[in-house]
Amino acid sequence: MSLVAGIDSSTQSVKVSVHDADTGQLVRTGRASHPDGTECPPDAWRKALETASAGLLDGVAAIAVAGQQHGMVALDAAGVPVRPALLWNDTRSAPDADDLLTEFGGPAAWADAVGSVPVASFTVTKLRWLARVEPDRAAKVEQVLLPHDWLTWQLAGGSAAGRLDIETSTDRGDASGTGYWSPITGAYRLDLLRLALGREVRVPRVAAPAEAVGHFGSGALLAAGTGDNMAAALGLGLESGDIAVSLGTSGTAFAVADVPARDVTGTVAGFADATGRYLPLVATLNAARVLIAGASALGVSVDEFSTLATTAPAGAGGLVLLPYLDGERTPNLPDATGTLSGITRANLTPTHIARAFVEGVLCGLADAVDALVRVGVRPRRIVLIGGAAVSSAVRAVAARTFEVPVHLPPEAEYVARGAARQAAWALAGTSEPPNWPVAGTDVLAADPAPEVRAAYTTARLERYPGS
């Protein structure tokens, strides 16, 4: 049996899963936390990876890293980060996104250039923020990496100790979230990098989907790696017509496509995927954390919160939550706050509040699915994943919210699984990734409740006209 390992370096932790390269069978796993927040020293990821992978990588033939998208890892001439990495969920570069949008000619120009309209999440906006707010640090930058690029480089032997001879690399999926690499042309737009930072710096080579980019330790092959959403699509084995809706720290809806997306509204990001195709994606900043915050506010556990929500009627008695607790990316409202509307004496109860929180999160993601449909995705099913997908309330509300069947695959770390599948692909050297079927998927059935989305839409447009 050949073994491969997938690494998922997310916003809060690192997960490692080891699989049989031929069948995808899970063999062993590990996990370790690192600091949460909107910025993080990259070395914290490396230390968490060392802890999570202790004793797991013996005998592994290939490894791939999937990392949180967009994070800015800016290195000086010695390969040392000039500051903690700014992460995808850091919204301080929102005014810089607006400036870049105007300076390059507006949304259509950006969509034509790189398939996406920049928002605060994108690396290109963080580079402009660095140049504007921390010019001394910006002047030291010699190379910019993404989180998965940096960890792959570390595994290959690159470090702050001087191994600058080891090449840095990325993949087309993760590169497509920078704002200065185009999935349409398959090339960097260094003019946009210069527009953001004020000068040109080095960027990692973009490897092919199944390419080996180095070796780890005693000889394990290192695959190119990718972004977390691209790895999840690979781990799920998404096909045309499948839309993954993920409820993790952030919420995402994404689908595999054969042609690149160009959405001038900026709602859909026209990313590439990890296989040579494309991954139109809509992201929200607020998903599982909203439910955790609701549980905390009611003084109950997350499981108790879910039980409360399932005992309330659909529509929460008219109570509607706009779940923008951390600002929002989609719609692009970085300074927004959460809003609970329609409050009456009758519905101001723990059960109705819990229901409104769950419905608010799912309605936001249903809007995301609608945006994918507008750019040409033709859904045949929703595949529900992410940490919050284990919630009975989330499952019940999802089944009533989306207009196509909702499928629930077995609980698994699909980002790490997708990275492992990519590692197995690089090891095999074949034209397509190995077939790793996902068995045991359930179908969630319930009567639709269109009135819930209608109330949510009304509340959103009243609070944020034009959103």
Coordinates of C-alpha atoms in Angstrom, one line a residue, residues 211-464:
E211 CA 3.3 18.4 -10.9
A212 CA 5.8 17.5 -8.2
V213 CA 7.6 20.6 -6.9
G214 CA 10.1 19.1 -4.5
H215 CA 10.7 16.5 -1.8
F216 CA 10.3 16.3 1.9
G217 CA 12.6 14.7 4.4
S218 CA 13.9 11.4 3.3
G219 CA 12.3 11.6 -0.1
A220 CA 8.5 12.0 0.0
L221 CA 7.4 13.8 -3.1
L222 CA 5.8 17.2 -2.7
A223 CA 2.8 18.0 -4.9
A224 CA 2.0 21.6 -5.9
G225 CA -0.8 22.0 -3.3
T226 CA -3.7 24.4 -3.7
G227 CA -6.2 26.6 -2.0
D228 CA -8.6 25.2 0.6
N229 CA -11.7 25.5 -1.6
M230 CA -10.0 23.9 -4.6
A231 CA -8.9 21.0 -2.4
A232 CA -12.4 20.5 -1.0
A233 CA -13.7 20.3 -4.6
L234 CA -11.1 17.6 -5.3
G235 CA -11.8 15.8 -2.1
L236 CA -15.5 15.7 -2.8
G237 CA -15.0 14.7 -6.4
L238 CA -17.3 17.5 -7.6
E239 CA -18.7 17.1 -11.1
S240 CA -20.6 19.4 -13.4
G241 CA -23.9 20.4 -11.7
D242 CA -22.6 19.9 -8.2
I243 CA -22.5 23.0 -6.0
A244 CA -20.6 22.6 -2.7
V245 CA -21.9 24.8 0.1
S246 CA -19.4 24.9 3.0
L247 CA -20.1 26.2 6.5
G248 CA -16.8 26.6 8.1
T249 CA -15.3 29.8 9.6
S250 CA -16.4 31.4 6.4
G251 CA -19.2 30.3 4.2
T252 CA -18.6 29.4 0.5
A253 CA -20.5 28.1 -2.4
F254 CA -18.5 26.9 -5.4
A255 CA -18.8 24.7 -8.5
V256 CA -16.5 23.1 -11.0
A257 CA -16.8 24.7 -14.5
D258 CA -15.2 24.2 -17.9
V259 CA -14.9 27.9 -18.7
P260 CA -13.7 30.8 -16.6
A261 CA -16.2 33.1 -15.0
R262 CA -16.3 36.9 -15.4
D263 CA -18.7 38.5 -13.0
V264 CA -18.5 42.3 -13.2
T265 CA -20.7 42.7 -10.1
G266 CA -17.8 41.1 -8.1
T267 CA -20.2 38.6 -6.3
V268 CA -18.7 35.6 -8.0
A269 CA -14.9 35.2 -7.9
G270 CA -13.7 33.6 -11.1
F271 CA -11.1 31.2 -9.6
A272 CA -9.3 28.3 -11.2
D273 CA -9.6 24.8 -9.7
A274 CA -6.9 22.2 -8.9
T275 CA -7.4 20.1 -12.0
G276 CA -7.0 22.5 -14.9
R277 CA -10.6 23.6 -14.9
Y278 CA -12.3 26.5 -13.1
L279 CA -14.0 27.1 -9.8
P280 CA -16.5 30.0 -9.7
L281 CA -17.0 30.8 -6.0
V282 CA -19.0 33.0 -3.7
A283 CA -17.7 33.6 -0.2
T284 CA -19.2 35.0 2.9
L285 CA -17.3 36.0 6.1
N286 CA -20.1 34.8 8.4
A287 CA -21.0 31.1 8.8
A288 CA -20.2 28.8 11.7
R289 CA -19.0 31.6 13.9
V290 CA -22.5 33.2 13.7
L291 CA -24.0 30.0 15.2
I292 CA -21.3 29.9 17.9
A293 CA -21.9 33.5 18.7
G294 CA -25.7 32.9 19.0
A295 CA -25.1 30.0 21.3
S296 CA -22.8 32.1 23.5
A297 CA -25.4 34.9 23.6
L298 CA -28.1 32.5 24.8
G299 CA -25.7 30.8 27.3
V300 CA -26.1 27.3 25.7
S301 CA -23.8 24.8 24.0
V302 CA -23.7 24.6 20.2
D303 CA -25.7 21.4 20.4
E304 CA -28.3 22.9 22.6
F305 CA -28.5 25.9 20.3
S306 CA -29.2 23.5 17.4
T307 CA -32.0 21.8 19.4
L308 CA -33.5 25.1 20.2
A309 CA -33.5 26.1 16.5
T310 CA -35.2 22.9 15.4
T311 CA -38.1 23.4 17.8
A312 CA -39.0 26.8 16.3
P313 CA -41.2 27.1 13.2
A314 CA -39.8 28.0 9.8
G315 CA -39.5 31.8 9.6
A316 CA -38.8 32.1 13.3
G317 CA -42.1 33.9 13.8
G318 CA -41.0 36.8 11.7
L319 CA -37.6 37.2 13.3
V320 CA -34.9 37.8 10.6
L321 CA -31.1 37.9 11.1
L322 CA -28.7 39.6 8.7
P323 CA -25.6 37.7 9.9
Y324 CA -22.9 40.3 9.2
L325 CA -21.2 40.0 12.6
D326 CA -17.7 40.4 11.2
G327 CA -18.6 42.7 8.3
E328 CA -19.3 40.9 5.0
R329 CA -17.6 40.0 1.8
T330 CA -20.7 38.9 -0.2
P331 CA -22.5 41.3 -0.4
N332 CA -19.4 43.5 -0.2
L333 CA -20.2 45.3 3.1
P334 CA -16.9 45.3 5.1
D335 CA -18.2 47.7 7.7
A336 CA -21.6 46.1 8.1
T337 CA -22.9 44.8 11.4
G338 CA -25.4 42.1 12.2
T339 CA -29.1 43.1 12.3
L340 CA -32.0 41.3 14.1
S341 CA -35.3 42.6 12.8
G342 CA -39.0 41.9 13.1
I343 CA -38.7 41.6 16.9
T344 CA -42.0 41.1 18.8
R345 CA -42.8 40.0 22.3
A346 CA -44.0 36.7 20.8
N347 CA -40.8 35.8 18.9
L348 CA -38.2 37.2 21.3
T349 CA -37.5 33.7 22.7
P350 CA -34.4 31.5 22.7
T351 CA -36.0 29.1 20.2
H352 CA -37.0 31.8 17.7
I353 CA -33.7 33.6 18.0
A354 CA -31.7 30.3 17.4
R355 CA -33.9 29.6 14.4
A356 CA -33.3 33.1 13.0
F357 CA -29.6 32.7 13.3
V358 CA -29.5 29.4 11.4
E359 CA -31.9 30.8 8.7
G360 CA -29.9 33.9 8.3
V361 CA -26.7 32.0 7.6
L362 CA -28.4 29.6 5.2
C363 CA -30.2 32.4 3.4
G364 CA -27.0 34.2 2.8
L365 CA -25.5 31.0 1.2
A366 CA -28.7 30.5 -0.9
D367 CA -28.1 34.0 -2.3
A368 CA -24.5 32.8 -3.1
V369 CA -25.9 29.8 -5.0
D370 CA -28.2 32.1 -7.0
A371 CA -25.1 34.2 -7.9
L372 CA -23.4 31.1 -9.3
V373 CA -26.5 30.3 -11.4
R374 CA -26.4 33.8 -12.9
V375 CA -22.9 33.1 -14.3
G376 CA -23.9 29.9 -15.9
V377 CA -23.8 27.2 -13.3
R378 CA -26.6 24.7 -13.7
P379 CA -27.1 23.0 -10.4
R380 CA -28.4 19.5 -10.0
R381 CA -27.6 19.2 -6.3
I382 CA -26.2 21.0 -3.3
V383 CA -23.4 19.2 -1.5
L384 CA -23.4 20.4 2.2
I385 CA -20.0 20.3 4.0
G386 CA -18.1 22.1 6.7
G387 CA -18.0 22.0 10.5
A388 CA -21.5 23.4 10.9
A389 CA -23.0 20.8 8.6
V390 CA -23.2 18.4 11.5
S391 CA -25.8 20.5 13.1
S392 CA -29.3 19.0 12.9
A393 CA -30.7 22.6 12.6
V394 CA -28.4 23.5 9.7
R395 CA -29.5 20.3 7.9
A396 CA -33.2 20.9 8.5
V397 CA -33.0 24.5 7.4
A398 CA -30.8 23.7 4.4
A399 CA -33.3 21.2 3.1
R400 CA -36.0 23.8 3.1
T401 CA -33.9 26.7 1.8
F402 CA -32.2 25.5 -1.5
E403 CA -34.2 24.9 -4.6
V404 CA -32.4 21.7 -5.6
P405 CA -31.8 18.5 -3.6
V406 CA -29.3 18.8 -0.7
H407 CA -26.8 15.9 -0.4
L408 CA -24.9 15.3 2.8
P409 CA -21.7 13.4 2.4
P410 CA -20.1 11.5 5.3
E411 CA -18.4 13.7 7.8
A412 CA -14.7 14.1 6.8
E413 CA -11.9 16.6 6.4
Y414 CA -12.5 17.2 2.7
V415 CA -9.8 19.8 2.3
A416 CA -7.1 17.5 3.7
R417 CA -8.6 14.6 1.7
G418 CA -8.4 16.7 -1.5
A419 CA -4.8 17.6 -0.8
A420 CA -4.0 13.9 -0.3
R421 CA -5.8 13.1 -3.5
Q422 CA -3.6 15.6 -5.3
A423 CA -0.5 14.1 -3.7
A424 CA -1.7 10.7 -5.0
W425 CA -2.2 12.2 -8.5
A426 CA 1.3 13.6 -8.5
L427 CA 2.7 10.2 -7.3
A428 CA 0.8 8.3 -10.1
G429 CA 1.8 10.7 -12.9
T430 CA -1.5 10.1 -14.7
S431 CA -3.6 12.4 -16.8
E432 CA -6.5 12.4 -14.3
P433 CA -6.5 12.1 -10.5
P434 CA -7.2 8.7 -9.0
N435 CA -10.8 7.7 -8.4
W436 CA -11.6 8.2 -4.7
P437 CA -15.4 7.7 -4.5
V438 CA -17.3 9.3 -1.7
A439 CA -19.6 6.6 -0.3
G440 CA -22.6 7.0 2.0
T441 CA -24.0 10.3 1.0
D442 CA -27.5 11.1 2.4
V443 CA -30.2 13.2 0.7
L444 CA -32.0 15.7 2.9
A445 CA -35.7 16.0 2.1
A446 CA -38.2 18.6 3.4
D447 CA -40.9 20.9 2.1
P448 CA -39.5 24.2 0.7
A449 CA -40.1 27.4 2.6
P450 CA -39.7 30.2 0.1
E451 CA -41.3 32.7 2.5
V452 CA -38.1 32.5 4.7
R453 CA -35.9 33.7 1.9
A454 CA -38.4 36.3 0.8
A455 CA -38.3 37.8 4.4
Y456 CA -34.5 37.7 4.4
T457 CA -34.3 39.5 1.1
T458 CA -36.7 42.2 2.2
A459 CA -34.7 42.8 5.4
R460 CA -31.4 42.9 3.5
L461 CA -32.6 45.4 0.9
E462 CA -34.2 47.6 3.6
R463 CA -31.0 47.7 5.7
Y464 CA -28.6 47.8 2.7

